[in-house]
Amino acid sequence: MHADRQPIIGGNWKLNPQSLGEAVSLAGQLRNRLGSQRSVQVVLFPPMPFLHEVAEKLRESELLVGSQDLAVQAAGAFTGAVSAAMIRSVGGQWVLCGHSERRAVFGDSDAIVGQKLSAALAGGCKPVLCIGESLEQREAGQTFAVVAAQLQVLKSFQVSQLQDLVLAYEPVWAIGTGRVATPEQAQEVHLFIRQQVQELFGKNFAQQLRIQYGGSVKSATAAGLMAQPDIDGLLVGGASLLAEEFANIVRFKSGN
Ligand code: PGA
């Protein structure tokens, strides 16, 4: 964490919970705990059908809402697709692009992730671009090469388009596995990512860019991760479904 970059913590609910009532109830519990704190930017990513009601529940609080995915298309005959404009229209401001589950389970290639980034920006959603290596790739010593390759999608954009961009480094081997990267392991890759971004877009942009860590983050590990100089936030899956646990992650340091 760096004093010039406001921490940003996301709660990625994935395919949970199963009913609107539970989703709104979780949003209400989070609002009670975190609705007025301002030191950390907090963004919740509920499933699409709940986004509107969750955004309504959080209206006039400090909590923001985003979508876990979006379509590359803006409008037209694309059955099942959801556009950036639709997300905006129901109260979503942010969108995850290239989450590893989208890449691995739904086949989102780097090319598609780039198109989603483009669609998000064109439609006025702020993107969180997710990158990270698999266990196989880490063990083969390919971590840096993999994240550098995933960052290449940024090349087709101008710095002026990327002012709201947030990156999320999520090693696939740490997602949902309980196997969190150590703060040092994460910091090493975050620093590398910032250097890569600096090569692409210059020092000023790289210094103001926020990079989240994601993968089995819990309240017990949040402070250690956030103490690293190049970790500016967290993207939380499982633990974001537990209101008190997620609130404690957001309050990683006393005084929030
Ligand atoms: P996890 O998920 O915290 O459950 O590991 C993180 C993510 O996928 O964003």
PDB file of C-alpha atoms and ligand atoms in Angstrom:
ATOM      1  CA  MET A   1       0.000   0.000   0.000  1.00  0.00           C
ATOM      2  CA  HIS A   2       1.213   3.440  -0.879  1.00  0.00           C
ATOM      3  CA  ALA A   3      -0.089   6.661   0.651  1.00  0.00           C
ATOM      4  CA  ASP A   4      -0.878   8.122  -2.783  1.00  0.00           C
ATOM      5  CA  ARG A   5      -3.106   5.238  -3.855  1.00  0.00           C
ATOM      6  CA  GLN A   6      -6.493   4.720  -2.219  1.00  0.00           C
ATOM      7  CA  PRO A   7      -6.931   1.048  -1.297  1.00  0.00           C
ATOM      8  CA  ILE A   8      -9.651  -0.774  -3.237  1.00  0.00           C
ATOM      9  CA  ILE A   9     -11.188  -4.004  -1.953  1.00  0.00           C
ATOM     10  CA  GLY A  10     -13.615  -6.054  -4.016  1.00  0.00           C
ATOM     11  CA  GLY A  11     -16.060  -8.744  -2.974  1.00  0.00           C
ATOM     12  CA  ASN A  12     -16.588 -11.243  -5.791  1.00  0.00           C
ATOM     13  CA  TRP A  13     -19.691 -13.231  -4.892  1.00  0.00           C
ATOM     14  CA  LYS A  14     -19.334 -15.541  -7.926  1.00  0.00           C
ATOM     15  CA  LEU A  15     -22.371 -17.875  -8.291  1.00  0.00           C
ATOM     16  CA  ASN A  16     -23.679 -17.035  -4.806  1.00  0.00           C
ATOM     17  CA  PRO A  17     -26.079 -16.633  -3.079  1.00  0.00           C
ATOM     18  CA  GLN A  18     -28.969 -18.431  -4.780  1.00  0.00           C
ATOM     19  CA  SER A  19     -31.779 -16.010  -4.041  1.00  0.00           C
ATOM     20  CA  LEU A  20     -32.445 -12.300  -4.293  1.00  0.00           C
ATOM     21  CA  GLY A  21     -33.504 -12.186  -0.653  1.00  0.00           C
ATOM     22  CA  GLU A  22     -30.159 -13.532   0.528  1.00  0.00           C
ATOM     23  CA  ALA A  23     -28.245 -11.171  -1.777  1.00  0.00           C
ATOM     24  CA  VAL A  24     -30.088  -8.097  -0.509  1.00  0.00           C
ATOM     25  CA  SER A  25     -29.686  -9.269   3.063  1.00  0.00           C
ATOM     26  CA  LEU A  26     -25.904  -9.641   2.616  1.00  0.00           C
ATOM     27  CA  ALA A  27     -25.757  -6.182   1.017  1.00  0.00           C
ATOM     28  CA  GLY A  28     -27.654  -4.782   4.007  1.00  0.00           C
ATOM     29  CA  GLN A  29     -25.287  -6.419   6.488  1.00  0.00           C
ATOM     30  CA  LEU A  30     -22.309  -4.991   4.629  1.00  0.00           C
ATOM     31  CA  ARG A  31     -23.918  -1.577   4.470  1.00  0.00           C
ATOM     32  CA  ASN A  32     -24.399  -1.616   8.245  1.00  0.00           C
ATOM     33  CA  ARG A  33     -20.749  -2.453   8.800  1.00  0.00           C
ATOM     34  CA  LEU A  34     -19.009  -0.538   6.007  1.00  0.00           C
ATOM     35  CA  GLY A  35     -21.498   1.869   4.495  1.00  0.00           C
ATOM     36  CA  SER A  36     -19.931   5.037   5.797  1.00  0.00           C
ATOM     37  CA  GLN A  37     -16.202   4.294   5.842  1.00  0.00           C
ATOM     38  CA  ARG A  38     -14.216   6.156   3.214  1.00  0.00           C
ATOM     39  CA  SER A  39     -10.594   5.196   3.598  1.00  0.00           C
ATOM     40  CA  VAL A  40     -11.001   2.079   1.468  1.00  0.00           C
ATOM     41  CA  GLN A  41     -12.975   1.967  -1.766  1.00  0.00           C
ATOM     42  CA  VAL A  42     -15.227  -1.099  -1.550  1.00  0.00           C
ATOM     43  CA  VAL A  43     -16.857  -2.669  -4.603  1.00  0.00           C
ATOM     44  CA  LEU A  44     -19.275  -5.606  -4.431  1.00  0.00           C
ATOM     45  CA  PHE A  45     -19.686  -7.901  -7.424  1.00  0.00           C
ATOM     46  CA  PRO A  46     -22.997  -9.761  -7.022  1.00  0.00           C
ATOM     47  CA  PRO A  47     -24.454 -12.055  -9.687  1.00  0.00           C
ATOM     48  CA  MET A  48     -26.058 -10.097 -12.515  1.00  0.00           C
ATOM     49  CA  PRO A  49     -29.739 -10.740 -11.635  1.00  0.00           C
ATOM     50  CA  PHE A  50     -29.167  -9.243  -8.153  1.00  0.00           C
ATOM     51  CA  LEU A  51     -27.094  -6.265  -9.226  1.00  0.00           C
ATOM     52  CA  HIS A  52     -29.915  -3.755  -9.392  1.00  0.00           C
ATOM     53  CA  GLU A  53     -31.435  -4.581  -6.015  1.00  0.00           C
ATOM     54  CA  VAL A  54     -28.037  -4.710  -4.367  1.00  0.00           C
ATOM     55  CA  ALA A  55     -27.182  -1.303  -5.843  1.00  0.00           C
ATOM     56  CA  GLU A  56     -30.510   0.043  -4.545  1.00  0.00           C
ATOM     57  CA  LYS A  57     -29.786  -1.338  -1.098  1.00  0.00           C
ATOM     58  CA  LEU A  58     -26.421   0.452  -1.120  1.00  0.00           C
ATOM     59  CA  ARG A  59     -27.705   3.746  -2.509  1.00  0.00           C
ATOM     60  CA  GLU A  60     -26.265   6.748  -0.689  1.00  0.00           C
ATOM     61  CA  SER A  61     -23.694   4.609   1.056  1.00  0.00           C
ATOM     62  CA  GLU A  62     -19.975   4.515   0.270  1.00  0.00           C
ATOM     63  CA  LEU A  63     -20.238   0.979  -1.139  1.00  0.00           C
ATOM     64  CA  LEU A  64     -20.070   0.527  -4.902  1.00  0.00           C
ATOM     65  CA  VAL A  65     -21.313  -2.243  -7.140  1.00  0.00           C
ATOM     66  CA  GLY A  66     -19.958  -3.954 -10.228  1.00  0.00           C
ATOM     67  CA  SER A  67     -20.550  -6.892 -12.533  1.00  0.00           C
ATOM     68  CA  GLN A  68     -18.475 -10.076 -12.600  1.00  0.00           C
ATOM     69  CA  ASP A  69     -18.416 -10.103 -16.398  1.00  0.00           C
ATOM     70  CA  LEU A  70     -19.860  -8.440 -19.479  1.00  0.00           C
ATOM     71  CA  ALA A  71     -20.361  -9.182 -23.156  1.00  0.00           C
ATOM     72  CA  VAL A  72     -17.994  -7.927 -25.836  1.00  0.00           C
ATOM     73  CA  GLN A  73     -21.015  -6.763 -27.826  1.00  0.00           C
ATOM     74  CA  ALA A  74     -22.797  -3.488 -27.159  1.00  0.00           C
ATOM     75  CA  ALA A  75     -26.301  -4.373 -28.433  1.00  0.00           C
ATOM     76  CA  GLY A  76     -28.177  -6.576 -30.851  1.00  0.00           C
ATOM     77  CA  ALA A  77     -28.937 -10.242 -31.463  1.00  0.00           C
ATOM     78  CA  PHE A  78     -26.646 -11.834 -28.854  1.00  0.00           C
ATOM     79  CA  THR A  79     -28.742 -14.161 -26.735  1.00  0.00           C
ATOM     80  CA  GLY A  80     -27.723 -14.275 -23.110  1.00  0.00           C
ATOM     81  CA  ALA A  81     -25.327 -11.342 -23.350  1.00  0.00           C
ATOM     82  CA  VAL A  82     -25.218  -8.366 -20.976  1.00  0.00           C
ATOM     83  CA  SER A  83     -23.727  -5.062 -22.109  1.00  0.00           C
ATOM     84  CA  ALA A  84     -21.766  -2.423 -20.254  1.00  0.00           C
ATOM     85  CA  ALA A  85     -24.606   0.041 -20.780  1.00  0.00           C
ATOM     86  CA  MET A  86     -27.063  -2.374 -19.112  1.00  0.00           C
ATOM     87  CA  ILE A  87     -24.724  -2.766 -16.149  1.00  0.00           C
ATOM     88  CA  ARG A  88     -24.500   1.022 -15.828  1.00  0.00           C
ATOM     89  CA  SER A  89     -28.230   1.371 -16.129  1.00  0.00           C
ATOM     90  CA  VAL A  90     -28.884  -0.890 -13.124  1.00  0.00           C
ATOM     91  CA  GLY A  91     -26.335   0.833 -10.893  1.00  0.00           C
ATOM     92  CA  GLY A  92     -23.096  -1.012 -11.690  1.00  0.00           C
ATOM     93  CA  GLN A  93     -19.994   1.135 -12.032  1.00  0.00           C
ATOM     94  CA  TRP A  94     -17.268  -1.499 -12.183  1.00  0.00           C
ATOM     95  CA  VAL A  95     -16.746  -4.737 -14.082  1.00  0.00           C
ATOM     96  CA  LEU A  96     -14.319  -7.645 -13.725  1.00  0.00           C
ATOM     97  CA  CYS A  97     -12.566  -8.536 -16.993  1.00  0.00           C
ATOM     98  CA  GLY A  98     -10.706 -11.793 -17.437  1.00  0.00           C
ATOM     99  CA  HIS A  99     -11.283 -13.405 -14.066  1.00  0.00           C
ATOM    100  CA  SER A 100      -9.434 -16.726 -14.125  1.00  0.00           C
ATOM    101  CA  GLU A 101     -12.717 -18.655 -13.855  1.00  0.00           C
ATOM    102  CA  ARG A 102     -13.965 -16.870 -16.987  1.00  0.00           C
ATOM    103  CA  ARG A 103     -10.700 -17.730 -18.701  1.00  0.00           C
ATOM    104  CA  ALA A 104     -10.525 -21.379 -17.568  1.00  0.00           C
ATOM    105  CA  VAL A 105     -14.187 -22.430 -17.414  1.00  0.00           C
ATOM    106  CA  PHE A 106     -15.767 -20.252 -20.085  1.00  0.00           C
ATOM    107  CA  GLY A 107     -12.857 -19.996 -22.506  1.00  0.00           C
ATOM    108  CA  ASP A 108     -12.196 -16.255 -22.397  1.00  0.00           C
ATOM    109  CA  SER A 109      -8.923 -15.879 -24.307  1.00  0.00           C
ATOM    110  CA  ASP A 110      -6.639 -12.858 -23.995  1.00  0.00           C
ATOM    111  CA  ALA A 111      -8.202 -11.572 -27.220  1.00  0.00           C
ATOM    112  CA  ILE A 112     -11.705 -11.797 -25.723  1.00  0.00           C
ATOM    113  CA  VAL A 113     -10.526 -10.249 -22.464  1.00  0.00           C
ATOM    114  CA  GLY A 114      -9.145  -7.338 -24.495  1.00  0.00           C
ATOM    115  CA  GLN A 115     -12.491  -6.943 -26.250  1.00  0.00           C
ATOM    116  CA  LYS A 116     -14.294  -7.008 -22.900  1.00  0.00           C
ATOM    117  CA  LEU A 117     -11.972  -4.329 -21.590  1.00  0.00           C
ATOM    118  CA  SER A 118     -12.736  -2.277 -24.641  1.00  0.00           C
ATOM    119  CA  ALA A 119     -16.503  -2.847 -24.264  1.00  0.00           C
ATOM    120  CA  ALA A 120     -16.341  -1.879 -20.581  1.00  0.00           C
ATOM    121  CA  LEU A 121     -14.519   1.363 -21.304  1.00  0.00           C
ATOM    122  CA  ALA A 122     -16.761   2.235 -24.246  1.00  0.00           C
ATOM    123  CA  GLY A 123     -19.833   1.634 -22.097  1.00  0.00           C
ATOM    124  CA  GLY A 124     -18.592   3.683 -19.152  1.00  0.00           C
ATOM    125  CA  CYS A 125     -17.760   0.850 -16.735  1.00  0.00           C
ATOM    126  CA  LYS A 126     -14.530   0.952 -14.751  1.00  0.00           C
ATOM    127  CA  PRO A 127     -12.579  -2.250 -15.421  1.00  0.00           C
ATOM    128  CA  VAL A 128     -10.698  -4.556 -13.069  1.00  0.00           C
ATOM    129  CA  LEU A 129      -8.414  -6.608 -15.304  1.00  0.00           C
ATOM    130  CA  CYS A 130      -7.583  -9.938 -13.651  1.00  0.00           C
ATOM    131  CA  ILE A 131      -4.342 -11.754 -14.418  1.00  0.00           C
ATOM    132  CA  GLY A 132      -2.392 -14.586 -12.814  1.00  0.00           C
ATOM    133  CA  GLU A 133      -0.542 -17.821 -13.420  1.00  0.00           C
ATOM    134  CA  SER A 134      -1.616 -21.430 -12.801  1.00  0.00           C
ATOM    135  CA  LEU A 135       0.221 -23.769 -10.431  1.00  0.00           C
ATOM    136  CA  GLU A 136       1.812 -25.564 -13.394  1.00  0.00           C
ATOM    137  CA  GLN A 137       3.062 -22.290 -14.792  1.00  0.00           C
ATOM    138  CA  ARG A 138       4.450 -21.175 -11.414  1.00  0.00           C
ATOM    139  CA  GLU A 139       6.232 -24.464 -10.909  1.00  0.00           C
ATOM    140  CA  ALA A 140       7.697 -24.208 -14.405  1.00  0.00           C
ATOM    141  CA  GLY A 141       9.101 -20.767 -13.536  1.00  0.00           C
ATOM    142  CA  GLN A 142       6.769 -19.011 -15.987  1.00  0.00           C
ATOM    143  CA  THR A 143       4.975 -16.631 -13.614  1.00  0.00           C
ATOM    144  CA  PHE A 144       6.515 -13.427 -14.944  1.00  0.00           C
ATOM    145  CA  ALA A 145       6.194 -14.490 -18.573  1.00  0.00           C
ATOM    146  CA  VAL A 146       2.525 -15.378 -18.101  1.00  0.00           C
ATOM    147  CA  VAL A 147       1.511 -12.118 -16.430  1.00  0.00           C
ATOM    148  CA  ALA A 148       3.581 -10.107 -18.914  1.00  0.00           C
ATOM    149  CA  ALA A 149       1.734 -11.840 -21.759  1.00  0.00           C
ATOM    150  CA  GLN A 150      -1.664 -11.220 -20.125  1.00  0.00           C
ATOM    151  CA  LEU A 151      -0.809  -7.521 -19.780  1.00  0.00           C
ATOM    152  CA  GLN A 152      -0.280  -7.206 -23.520  1.00  0.00           C
ATOM    153  CA  VAL A 153      -4.021  -6.574 -23.964  1.00  0.00           C
ATOM    154  CA  LEU A 154      -3.389  -3.109 -22.537  1.00  0.00           C
ATOM    155  CA  LYS A 155      -1.230  -2.206 -25.524  1.00  0.00           C
ATOM    156  CA  SER A 156      -4.203  -1.400 -27.705  1.00  0.00           C
ATOM    157  CA  PHE A 157      -5.358   1.389 -25.370  1.00  0.00           C
ATOM    158  CA  GLN A 158      -4.197   4.934 -24.738  1.00  0.00           C
ATOM    159  CA  VAL A 159      -3.229   6.032 -21.254  1.00  0.00           C
ATOM    160  CA  SER A 160      -6.109   8.500 -21.351  1.00  0.00           C
ATOM    161  CA  GLN A 161      -8.582   5.594 -21.689  1.00  0.00           C
ATOM    162  CA  LEU A 162      -7.149   3.706 -18.731  1.00  0.00           C
ATOM    163  CA  GLN A 163      -7.418   6.277 -15.953  1.00  0.00           C
ATOM    164  CA  ASP A 164      -9.898   4.142 -13.972  1.00  0.00           C
ATOM    165  CA  LEU A 165      -8.213   0.808 -14.660  1.00  0.00           C
ATOM    166  CA  VAL A 166      -7.466  -1.448 -11.704  1.00  0.00           C
ATOM    167  CA  LEU A 167      -5.426  -4.639 -12.056  1.00  0.00           C
ATOM    168  CA  ALA A 168      -5.985  -7.744  -9.949  1.00  0.00           C
ATOM    169  CA  TYR A 169      -3.151 -10.236  -9.597  1.00  0.00           C
ATOM    170  CA  GLU A 170      -4.795 -13.530  -8.733  1.00  0.00           C
ATOM    171  CA  PRO A 171      -2.543 -16.584  -8.872  1.00  0.00           C
ATOM    172  CA  VAL A 172      -4.892 -19.351  -9.988  1.00  0.00           C
ATOM    173  CA  TRP A 173      -3.379 -21.779  -7.471  1.00  0.00           C
ATOM    174  CA  ALA A 174      -4.478 -19.503  -4.634  1.00  0.00           C
ATOM    175  CA  ILE A 175      -8.091 -18.994  -5.731  1.00  0.00           C
ATOM    176  CA  GLY A 176     -10.584 -20.905  -3.631  1.00  0.00           C
ATOM    177  CA  THR A 177      -7.864 -23.281  -2.474  1.00  0.00           C
ATOM    178  CA  GLY A 178      -7.118 -21.823   0.953  1.00  0.00           C
ATOM    179  CA  ARG A 179      -3.535 -21.515  -0.276  1.00  0.00           C
ATOM    180  CA  VAL A 180      -2.863 -17.779  -0.080  1.00  0.00           C
ATOM    181  CA  ALA A 181       0.324 -16.401  -1.608  1.00  0.00           C
ATOM    182  CA  THR A 182       2.697 -15.067   1.023  1.00  0.00           C
ATOM    183  CA  PRO A 183       2.924 -11.261   1.139  1.00  0.00           C
ATOM    184  CA  GLU A 184       6.449 -11.559  -0.289  1.00  0.00           C
ATOM    185  CA  GLN A 185       5.360 -13.841  -3.137  1.00  0.00           C
ATOM    186  CA  ALA A 186       2.563 -11.445  -4.027  1.00  0.00           C
ATOM    187  CA  GLN A 187       4.724  -8.317  -3.693  1.00  0.00           C
ATOM    188  CA  GLU A 188       7.333  -9.744  -6.039  1.00  0.00           C
ATOM    189  CA  VAL A 189       4.760 -10.170  -8.794  1.00  0.00           C
ATOM    190  CA  HIS A 190       3.004  -6.856  -8.056  1.00  0.00           C
ATOM    191  CA  LEU A 191       6.301  -5.017  -8.427  1.00  0.00           C
ATOM    192  CA  PHE A 192       6.962  -6.832 -11.700  1.00  0.00           C
ATOM    193  CA  ILE A 193       3.475  -5.904 -12.946  1.00  0.00           C
ATOM    194  CA  ARG A 194       4.019  -2.245 -12.072  1.00  0.00           C
ATOM    195  CA  GLN A 195       7.348  -2.297 -13.932  1.00  0.00           C
ATOM    196  CA  GLN A 196       5.678  -3.830 -16.984  1.00  0.00           C
ATOM    197  CA  VAL A 197       2.978  -1.180 -16.901  1.00  0.00           C
ATOM    198  CA  GLN A 198       5.652   1.489 -16.591  1.00  0.00           C
ATOM    199  CA  GLU A 199       7.310   0.164 -19.742  1.00  0.00           C
ATOM    200  CA  LEU A 200       4.004   0.364 -21.568  1.00  0.00           C
ATOM    201  CA  PHE A 201       2.651   3.674 -20.261  1.00  0.00           C
ATOM    202  CA  GLY A 202       5.346   5.491 -18.312  1.00  0.00           C
ATOM    203  CA  LYS A 203       6.144   6.105 -14.698  1.00  0.00           C
ATOM    204  CA  ASN A 204       3.314   8.470 -13.755  1.00  0.00           C
ATOM    205  CA  PHE A 205       0.633   6.068 -14.874  1.00  0.00           C
ATOM    206  CA  ALA A 206       2.363   3.068 -13.276  1.00  0.00           C
ATOM    207  CA  GLN A 207       2.727   4.879  -9.972  1.00  0.00           C
ATOM    208  CA  GLN A 208      -0.937   5.800  -9.737  1.00  0.00           C
ATOM    209  CA  LEU A 209      -2.269   2.412 -10.926  1.00  0.00           C
ATOM    210  CA  ARG A 210      -3.878   0.298  -8.226  1.00  0.00           C
ATOM    211  CA  ILE A 211      -3.072  -3.418  -8.193  1.00  0.00           C
ATOM    212  CA  GLN A 212      -5.187  -5.789  -6.088  1.00  0.00           C
ATOM    213  CA  TYR A 213      -4.136  -9.199  -4.833  1.00  0.00           C
ATOM    214  CA  GLY A 214      -6.696 -12.004  -4.915  1.00  0.00           C
ATOM    215  CA  GLY A 215      -6.695 -15.656  -3.851  1.00  0.00           C
ATOM    216  CA  SER A 216      -7.970 -17.053  -0.539  1.00  0.00           C
ATOM    217  CA  VAL A 217      -7.720 -13.699   1.252  1.00  0.00           C
ATOM    218  CA  LYS A 218      -9.043 -13.808   4.827  1.00  0.00           C
ATOM    219  CA  SER A 219      -9.123 -11.204   7.581  1.00  0.00           C
ATOM    220  CA  ALA A 220      -6.123 -12.930   9.134  1.00  0.00           C
ATOM    221  CA  THR A 221      -4.003 -12.397   6.011  1.00  0.00           C
ATOM    222  CA  ALA A 222      -5.305  -9.022   4.778  1.00  0.00           C
ATOM    223  CA  ALA A 223      -3.054  -6.733   6.825  1.00  0.00           C
ATOM    224  CA  GLY A 224       0.135  -8.588   5.909  1.00  0.00           C
ATOM    225  CA  LEU A 225      -0.696  -8.389   2.216  1.00  0.00           C
ATOM    226  CA  MET A 226      -1.729  -4.729   2.410  1.00  0.00           C
ATOM    227  CA  ALA A 227       1.521  -3.846   4.166  1.00  0.00           C
ATOM    228  CA  GLN A 228       3.428  -4.564   0.953  1.00  0.00           C
ATOM    229  CA  PRO A 229       4.362  -1.440  -1.002  1.00  0.00           C
ATOM    230  CA  ASP A 230       2.861  -2.525  -4.332  1.00  0.00           C
ATOM    231  CA  ILE A 231      -0.328  -4.191  -3.058  1.00  0.00           C
ATOM    232  CA  ASP A 232      -3.083  -1.586  -3.219  1.00  0.00           C
ATOM    233  CA  GLY A 233      -6.118  -3.693  -2.551  1.00  0.00           C
ATOM    234  CA  LEU A 234      -7.662  -7.140  -2.396  1.00  0.00           C
ATOM    235  CA  LEU A 235     -10.135  -9.091  -4.496  1.00  0.00           C
ATOM    236  CA  VAL A 236     -11.975 -11.448  -2.189  1.00  0.00           C
ATOM    237  CA  GLY A 237     -14.109 -14.434  -3.210  1.00  0.00           C
ATOM    238  CA  GLY A 238     -15.292 -16.890  -0.551  1.00  0.00           C
ATOM    239  CA  ALA A 239     -14.682 -14.610   2.421  1.00  0.00           C
ATOM    240  CA  SER A 240     -16.744 -11.823   0.829  1.00  0.00           C
ATOM    241  CA  LEU A 241     -19.930 -13.852   1.463  1.00  0.00           C
ATOM    242  CA  LEU A 242     -19.454 -13.564   5.220  1.00  0.00           C
ATOM    243  CA  ALA A 243     -20.369 -10.038   6.288  1.00  0.00           C
ATOM    244  CA  GLU A 244     -18.287  -9.798   9.434  1.00  0.00           C
ATOM    245  CA  GLU A 245     -15.269 -11.492   7.881  1.00  0.00           C
ATOM    246  CA  PHE A 246     -15.382  -9.246   4.817  1.00  0.00           C
ATOM    247  CA  ALA A 247     -15.829  -6.171   7.016  1.00  0.00           C
ATOM    248  CA  ASN A 248     -12.725  -7.199   8.948  1.00  0.00           C
ATOM    249  CA  ILE A 249     -10.813  -7.558   5.690  1.00  0.00           C
ATOM    250  CA  VAL A 250     -11.807  -4.008   4.730  1.00  0.00           C
ATOM    251  CA  ARG A 251     -10.761  -2.844   8.197  1.00  0.00           C
ATOM    252  CA  PHE A 252      -7.353  -4.441   7.684  1.00  0.00           C
ATOM    253  CA  LYS A 253      -5.829  -1.612   9.615  1.00  0.00           C
ATOM    254  CA  SER A 254      -7.307  -0.079  12.719  1.00  0.00           C
ATOM    255  CA  GLY A 255      -8.948   3.281  12.379  1.00  0.00           C
ATOM    256  CA  ASN A 256     -11.311   2.613   9.448  1.00  0.00           C
TER     257      ASN A 256
HETATM  258  P1  PGA B   1     -11.188 -16.636  -3.246  1.00  0.00           P
HETATM  259  O1  PGA B   1     -11.524 -15.999  -4.685  1.00  0.00           O
HETATM  260  O2  PGA B   1     -10.988 -15.468  -2.301  1.00  0.00           O
HETATM  261  O3  PGA B   1     -12.378 -17.467  -2.895  1.00  0.00           O
HETATM  262  O4  PGA B   1      -9.934 -17.424  -3.396  1.00  0.00           O
HETATM  263  C1  PGA B   1     -10.856 -14.864  -5.157  1.00  0.00           C
HETATM  264  C2  PGA B   1     -11.311 -14.544  -6.559  1.00  0.00           C
HETATM  265  O5  PGA B   1     -11.538 -15.467  -7.341  1.00  0.00           O
HETATM  266  O6  PGA B   1     -11.486 -13.353  -6.914  1.00  0.00           O
END
